[in-house]
Short mmCIF file of C-alpha atoms in Angstrom, two decimals:
data_model
loop_
_atom_site.label_atom_id
_atom_site.label_comp_id
_atom_site.label_asym_id
_atom_site.label_seq_id
_atom_site.Cartn_x
_atom_site.Cartn_y
_atom_site.Cartn_z
CA UNK A 12 -81.06 80.43 -6.17
CA UNK A 13 -80.48 84.13 -5.84
CA UNK A 14 -79.40 83.53 -2.18
CA UNK A 15 -76.83 80.96 -3.29
CA UNK A 16 -75.36 83.39 -5.87
CA UNK A 17 -75.15 86.19 -3.29
CA UNK A 18 -73.46 83.80 -0.85
CA UNK A 19 -70.90 82.79 -3.40
CA UNK A 20 -70.25 86.49 -4.38
CA UNK A 21 -69.61 87.31 -0.66
CA UNK A 22 -67.34 84.20 -0.42
CA UNK A 23 -65.24 85.48 -3.25
CA UNK A 24 -65.10 89.06 -2.04
CA UNK A 25 -62.46 87.96 0.47
CA UNK A 26 -59.82 87.93 -2.20
CA UNK A 27 -57.54 90.93 -1.62
CA UNK A 28 -56.55 90.27 1.93
CA UNK A 29 -59.85 90.04 3.90
CA UNK A 30 -60.04 86.25 4.11
CA UNK A 31 -62.03 83.76 1.93
CA UNK A 32 -65.17 81.92 2.92
CA UNK A 33 -63.80 78.56 1.90
CA UNK A 34 -66.80 76.66 3.53
CA UNK A 35 -69.34 78.50 1.38
CA UNK A 36 -67.22 77.97 -1.66
CA UNK A 37 -66.99 74.21 -1.21
CA UNK A 38 -70.74 74.01 -0.45
CA UNK A 39 -71.53 75.62 -3.80
CA UNK A 40 -69.42 72.99 -5.57
CA UNK A 41 -71.84 70.31 -4.09
CA UNK A 42 -74.98 72.31 -4.99
CA UNK A 43 -73.93 73.28 -8.49
CA UNK A 44 -72.28 70.13 -9.53
CA UNK A 45 -73.12 69.34 -13.23
CA UNK A 46 -75.12 72.70 -13.50
CA UNK A 47 -73.23 74.68 -16.08
CA UNK A 48 -76.11 77.09 -16.44
CA UNK A 49 -75.85 78.09 -12.85
CA UNK A 50 -72.10 79.01 -13.20
CA UNK A 51 -72.78 80.79 -16.32
CA UNK A 52 -75.52 82.98 -14.61
CA UNK A 53 -73.08 83.58 -11.77
CA UNK A 54 -70.42 84.81 -14.07
CA UNK A 55 -72.81 87.13 -15.91
CA UNK A 56 -73.97 88.67 -12.51
CA UNK A 57 -70.55 89.04 -11.06
CA UNK A 58 -69.23 92.06 -12.94
CA UNK A 59 -66.39 92.50 -10.48
CA UNK A 60 -64.60 89.43 -11.54
CA UNK A 61 -66.15 88.46 -14.94
CA UNK A 62 -66.57 90.54 -18.03
CA UNK A 63 -68.51 89.49 -21.27
CA UNK A 64 -66.14 88.97 -24.17
CA UNK A 65 -67.68 87.47 -27.37
CA UNK A 66 -69.87 84.41 -26.28
CA UNK A 67 -68.21 83.86 -22.84
CA UNK A 68 -67.68 85.67 -19.59
CA UNK A 69 -64.03 85.88 -19.03
CA UNK A 70 -62.32 86.16 -15.72
CA UNK A 71 -60.76 89.63 -15.04
CA UNK A 72 -57.02 89.63 -15.35
CA UNK A 73 -56.70 91.82 -12.18
CA UNK A 74 -58.54 89.16 -10.22
CA UNK A 75 -56.21 86.41 -11.63
CA UNK A 76 -53.15 88.49 -10.47
CA UNK A 77 -54.59 88.91 -7.10
CA UNK A 78 -55.24 85.23 -6.99
CA UNK A 79 -51.62 84.53 -7.92
CA UNK A 80 -50.25 86.68 -5.05
CA UNK A 81 -52.65 84.95 -2.48
CA UNK A 82 -52.12 81.50 -4.19
CA UNK A 83 -53.56 78.38 -2.60
CA UNK A 84 -54.68 75.28 -4.39
CA UNK A 85 -58.29 75.76 -3.11
CA UNK A 86 -58.75 79.24 -4.33
CA UNK A 87 -57.21 78.28 -7.68
CA UNK A 88 -59.54 75.22 -8.08
CA UNK A 89 -62.59 77.39 -7.30
CA UNK A 90 -61.75 80.01 -9.97
CA UNK A 91 -61.14 77.26 -12.53
CA UNK A 92 -64.44 75.58 -11.58
CA UNK A 93 -66.29 78.78 -12.20
CA UNK A 94 -64.46 79.88 -15.36
CA UNK A 95 -66.02 79.16 -18.73
CA UNK A 96 -64.50 75.91 -20.08
CA UNK A 97 -63.31 77.55 -23.29
CA UNK A 98 -61.48 80.30 -21.30
CA UNK A 99 -60.07 77.68 -19.00
CA UNK A 100 -58.67 75.64 -21.90
CA UNK A 101 -57.33 78.78 -23.51
CA UNK A 102 -55.53 79.94 -20.52
CA UNK A 103 -54.00 76.46 -19.86
CA UNK A 104 -52.67 76.31 -23.39
CA UNK A 105 -51.23 79.89 -23.16
CA UNK A 106 -49.62 79.16 -19.77
CA UNK A 107 -47.68 76.12 -20.98
CA UNK A 108 -46.37 77.66 -24.27
CA UNK A 109 -43.12 78.68 -22.62
CA UNK A 110 -42.68 75.59 -20.49
CA UNK A 111 -40.72 72.52 -20.95
CA UNK A 112 -42.71 69.78 -22.67
CA UNK A 113 -45.73 71.90 -23.52
CA UNK A 114 -47.23 69.25 -25.68
CA UNK A 115 -48.84 67.49 -22.64
CA UNK A 116 -51.48 70.09 -22.06
CA UNK A 117 -51.89 71.03 -25.74
CA UNK A 118 -52.28 67.60 -26.91
CA UNK A 119 -54.60 66.73 -23.98
CA UNK A 120 -56.98 69.64 -24.93
CA UNK A 121 -56.72 69.29 -28.72
CA UNK A 122 -57.32 65.39 -28.64
CA UNK A 123 -59.91 65.00 -25.76
CA UNK A 124 -62.29 67.98 -26.42
CA UNK A 125 -65.00 67.75 -29.10
CA UNK A 126 -64.48 69.75 -32.21
CA UNK A 127 -66.86 72.51 -30.99
CA UNK A 128 -65.08 72.69 -27.62
CA UNK A 129 -61.68 72.96 -29.25
CA UNK A 130 -63.01 75.64 -31.58
CA UNK A 131 -64.52 77.56 -28.58
CA UNK A 132 -61.18 77.32 -26.84
CA UNK A 133 -59.42 78.80 -29.95
CA UNK A 134 -61.92 81.66 -30.19
CA UNK A 135 -61.43 82.35 -26.50
CA UNK A 136 -57.57 82.35 -26.88
CA UNK A 137 -57.79 84.95 -29.66
CA UNK A 138 -60.15 87.13 -27.62
CA UNK A 139 -57.83 86.90 -24.58
CA UNK A 140 -54.35 87.09 -26.12
CA UNK A 141 -54.83 88.70 -29.51
CA UNK A 142 -53.19 85.74 -31.35
CA UNK A 143 -54.29 82.48 -32.58
CA UNK A 144 -53.31 79.22 -30.83
CA UNK A 145 -51.91 78.06 -34.17
CA UNK A 146 -49.62 81.01 -34.69
CA UNK A 147 -48.38 80.82 -30.95
CA UNK A 148 -47.63 77.14 -31.18
CA UNK A 149 -45.79 77.51 -34.45
CA UNK A 150 -43.79 80.55 -33.15
CA UNK A 151 -42.92 79.48 -29.57
CA UNK A 152 -42.51 75.73 -30.00
CA UNK A 153 -39.31 74.89 -32.03
CA UNK A 154 -39.05 71.28 -31.15
CA UNK A 155 -39.60 68.44 -33.63
CA UNK A 156 -43.25 68.01 -32.52
CA UNK A 157 -44.20 71.59 -33.46
CA UNK A 158 -45.76 70.54 -36.80
CA UNK A 159 -47.83 67.87 -35.10
CA UNK A 160 -49.14 70.33 -32.45
CA UNK A 161 -50.02 72.93 -35.12
CA UNK A 162 -51.96 70.29 -36.83
CA UNK A 163 -53.85 69.06 -33.74
CA UNK A 164 -54.90 72.54 -32.61
CA UNK A 165 -55.95 73.35 -36.23
CA UNK A 166 -58.14 70.32 -36.47
CA UNK A 167 -61.97 70.27 -36.70
CA UNK A 168 -62.60 66.61 -36.74
CA UNK A 169 -65.71 64.87 -38.18
CA UNK A 170 -67.85 63.47 -35.25
CA UNK A 171 -70.45 61.50 -37.14
CA UNK A 172 -70.65 57.62 -36.86
CA UNK A 173 -69.43 56.74 -40.32
CA UNK A 174 -66.01 55.02 -40.61
CA UNK A 175 -64.48 53.88 -43.83
CA UNK A 176 -63.13 50.61 -42.57
CA UNK A 177 -61.06 49.80 -45.70
CA UNK A 178 -59.36 53.21 -45.47
CA UNK A 179 -58.73 52.67 -41.71
CA UNK A 180 -57.20 49.33 -42.53
CA UNK A 181 -55.01 50.88 -45.31
CA UNK A 182 -53.88 53.67 -43.08
CA UNK A 183 -52.97 51.10 -40.35
CA UNK A 184 -50.69 49.45 -42.94
CA UNK A 185 -49.32 52.78 -44.01
CA UNK A 186 -48.35 53.63 -40.46
CA UNK A 187 -46.67 50.30 -40.05
CA UNK A 188 -44.67 50.89 -43.16
CA UNK A 189 -43.57 54.35 -42.01
CA UNK A 190 -42.66 53.13 -38.57
CA UNK A 191 -40.67 50.36 -40.12
CA UNK A 192 -38.83 52.35 -42.67
CA UNK A 193 -38.29 55.65 -40.71
CA UNK A 194 -37.67 54.41 -37.26
CA UNK A 195 -39.37 55.99 -34.13
CA UNK A 196 -37.05 58.96 -34.03
CA UNK A 197 -38.31 60.60 -37.24
CA UNK A 198 -41.92 59.66 -37.07
CA UNK A 199 -43.15 62.81 -35.47
CA UNK A 200 -42.11 64.79 -38.56
CA UNK A 201 -43.46 62.33 -41.13
CA UNK A 202 -46.12 64.01 -43.25
CA UNK A 203 -48.30 60.86 -43.47
CA UNK A 204 -48.22 60.37 -39.72
CA UNK A 205 -49.12 63.94 -39.06
CA UNK A 206 -51.90 63.84 -41.68
CA UNK A 207 -53.51 60.80 -40.28
CA UNK A 208 -53.38 61.94 -36.66
CA UNK A 209 -54.58 65.40 -37.22
CA UNK A 210 -57.33 65.04 -39.73
CA UNK A 211 -59.10 61.77 -39.28
CA UNK A 212 -62.14 61.42 -36.96
CA UNK A 213 -61.60 59.75 -33.56
CA UNK A 214 -63.77 56.82 -34.62
CA UNK A 215 -61.72 56.46 -37.72
CA UNK A 216 -58.49 56.49 -35.68
CA UNK A 217 -59.70 54.09 -33.19
CA UNK A 218 -60.51 51.62 -35.95
CA UNK A 219 -57.02 52.28 -37.46
CA UNK A 220 -55.31 51.54 -34.22
CA UNK A 221 -57.43 48.35 -33.84
CA UNK A 222 -56.32 47.28 -37.32
CA UNK A 223 -52.74 48.08 -36.49
CA UNK A 224 -52.79 45.81 -33.45
CA UNK A 225 -54.33 43.04 -35.48
CA UNK A 226 -51.60 43.42 -38.12
CA UNK A 227 -48.70 43.63 -35.95
CA UNK A 228 -49.67 41.93 -32.73
CA UNK A 229 -49.19 44.95 -30.43
CA UNK A 230 -50.61 48.31 -29.85
CA UNK A 231 -49.12 51.15 -31.98
CA UNK A 232 -47.96 53.00 -28.83
CA UNK A 233 -45.29 50.18 -28.28
CA UNK A 234 -43.81 50.90 -31.76
CA UNK A 235 -43.47 54.72 -31.07
CA UNK A 236 -40.32 54.39 -29.16
CA UNK A 237 -39.54 57.27 -26.73
CA UNK A 238 -41.70 59.64 -28.70
CA UNK A 239 -43.81 60.88 -25.80
CA UNK A 240 -45.78 63.46 -27.84
CA UNK A 241 -46.89 60.83 -30.41
CA UNK A 242 -47.63 58.36 -27.52
CA UNK A 243 -49.85 60.87 -25.70
CA UNK A 244 -51.62 61.83 -28.93
CA UNK A 245 -52.46 58.20 -29.60
CA UNK A 246 -53.59 57.63 -26.04
CA UNK A 247 -55.68 60.71 -25.75
CA UNK A 248 -57.56 59.76 -28.90
CA UNK A 249 -57.85 56.08 -28.40
CA UNK A 250 -58.07 55.64 -24.62
CA UNK A 251 -58.72 59.09 -22.93
CA UNK A 252 -59.92 57.59 -19.61
CA UNK A 253 -56.54 55.68 -19.38
CA UNK A 254 -54.60 58.89 -20.20
CA UNK A 255 -56.39 60.93 -17.53
CA UNK A 256 -56.15 58.13 -14.99
CA UNK A 257 -52.34 57.99 -15.45
CA UNK A 258 -52.07 61.83 -15.38
CA UNK A 259 -53.78 61.82 -12.05
CA UNK A 260 -51.74 59.08 -10.57
CA UNK A 261 -48.38 60.84 -11.51
CA UNK A 262 -49.54 63.78 -9.46
CA UNK A 263 -49.72 61.52 -6.31
CA UNK A 264 -46.21 60.22 -6.68
CA UNK A 265 -43.48 61.33 -4.19
CA UNK A 266 -41.24 63.98 -5.75
CA UNK A 267 -43.69 64.82 -8.51
CA UNK A 268 -42.92 68.11 -10.17
CA UNK A 269 -45.10 71.16 -10.25
CA UNK A 270 -46.68 70.43 -13.74
CA UNK A 271 -47.40 66.96 -12.67
CA UNK A 272 -49.11 68.08 -9.33
CA UNK A 273 -51.15 70.68 -11.32
CA UNK A 274 -52.59 67.93 -13.57
CA UNK A 275 -54.65 66.66 -10.58
CA UNK A 276 -56.62 69.87 -10.57
CA UNK A 277 -56.73 70.23 -14.29
CA UNK A 278 -58.04 66.74 -15.00
CA UNK A 279 -60.65 66.69 -12.32
CA UNK A 280 -61.97 70.21 -13.11
CA UNK A 281 -62.21 69.56 -16.91
CA UNK A 282 -63.62 66.04 -16.75
CA UNK A 283 -65.90 66.25 -13.69
CA UNK A 284 -68.90 66.74 -15.94
CA UNK A 285 -67.76 64.64 -18.87
CA UNK A 286 -66.36 61.18 -18.19
CA UNK A 287 -65.23 61.07 -14.56
CA UNK A 288 -67.17 57.82 -13.77
CA UNK A 289 -65.21 56.03 -16.59
CA UNK A 290 -61.94 57.64 -15.28
CA UNK A 291 -62.64 56.43 -11.72
CA UNK A 292 -63.29 52.85 -12.95
CA UNK A 293 -60.16 52.91 -15.11
CA UNK A 294 -58.04 54.33 -12.31
CA UNK A 295 -59.26 51.46 -9.96
CA UNK A 296 -58.56 48.83 -12.61
CA UNK A 297 -55.08 50.24 -13.42
CA UNK A 298 -53.80 50.99 -9.93
CA UNK A 299 -55.77 48.73 -7.66
CA UNK A 300 -57.11 51.55 -5.45
CA UNK A 301 -60.08 53.85 -5.57
CA UNK A 302 -59.44 57.43 -6.73
CA UNK A 303 -61.42 58.91 -3.85
CA UNK A 304 -59.16 56.95 -1.39
CA UNK A 305 -55.96 58.42 -3.06
CA UNK A 306 -57.37 61.93 -2.87
CA UNK A 307 -58.28 61.50 0.78
CA UNK A 308 -54.83 60.19 1.46
CA UNK A 309 -52.86 62.82 -0.54
CA UNK A 310 -54.86 66.10 -0.22
CA UNK A 311 -56.20 68.13 2.78
CA UNK A 312 -59.01 70.58 3.86
CA UNK A 313 -61.40 72.18 1.56
CA UNK A 314 -59.33 71.36 -1.47
CA UNK A 315 -59.72 67.60 -0.70
CA UNK A 316 -63.42 68.10 -0.10
CA UNK A 317 -63.91 69.99 -3.40
CA UNK A 318 -61.99 67.26 -5.31
CA UNK A 319 -64.10 64.62 -3.73
CA UNK A 320 -67.23 66.44 -4.64
CA UNK A 321 -66.18 66.86 -8.24
CA UNK A 322 -65.37 63.32 -8.82
CA UNK A 323 -68.90 62.43 -7.38
CA UNK A 324 -67.91 60.60 -4.24
#
């Protein structure tokens, strides 16, 4: 194991203009797949690129700057793969804060991570940027969905098995009444909608969405109009595999913009050790083609090999 760590250190030492040993990097992804302890030990031992901060080993800013100047998708995916998941999520949220439609990444992280994972990302955010996620979202995002986003990133949801079915049914009716009376345009600022989506457990919300469909004969997403932030919030909570499958597929489309292309790396890196098998099954069912075949068709070189390894081909 020590030899593997040394080999990976040497491979990374090429950053700075001396070339990068991409073959060794790609091989380590295969050997260390689903072994977070190995990556943690590597970060602890590699003081040139990682520094202990709180409970995580953060990637040095100078290293990230050099990475940017020598940018290639393969180098980027390798650093993200090695990075502590909390730091990774914190940097992703910070990066999109000044971009158009920042809710995509923020909703994704807030609604698909466990409560402990989201809390860890928020702690990493404070350690890295000397601000809380909540205050930055509230300050930088002025659109109508700001209140919902602040609520989502502030949440620490109950994750136990208990669901109050009567309450879930009542809240399904309440959502239906709000949608009917307010119209889809004002929903995202409605206090009852924000309260339900940002405080209830995921099991409770799935039950609520199920009752909504039974009451109204269609999924709640269909009644949210063009409210993309609300649609993605509901989808991330209720059907995360479907959300991730669609995010990946958009990255493959001709003419996809840069944020859409980046979602391929982000989704596969963050879900490789979580629910990738379910995402692959959902992708095949939705689009009639295997995810590994699409990756093979649309990517190249070690970047392609690394993606295929991460999805468990």
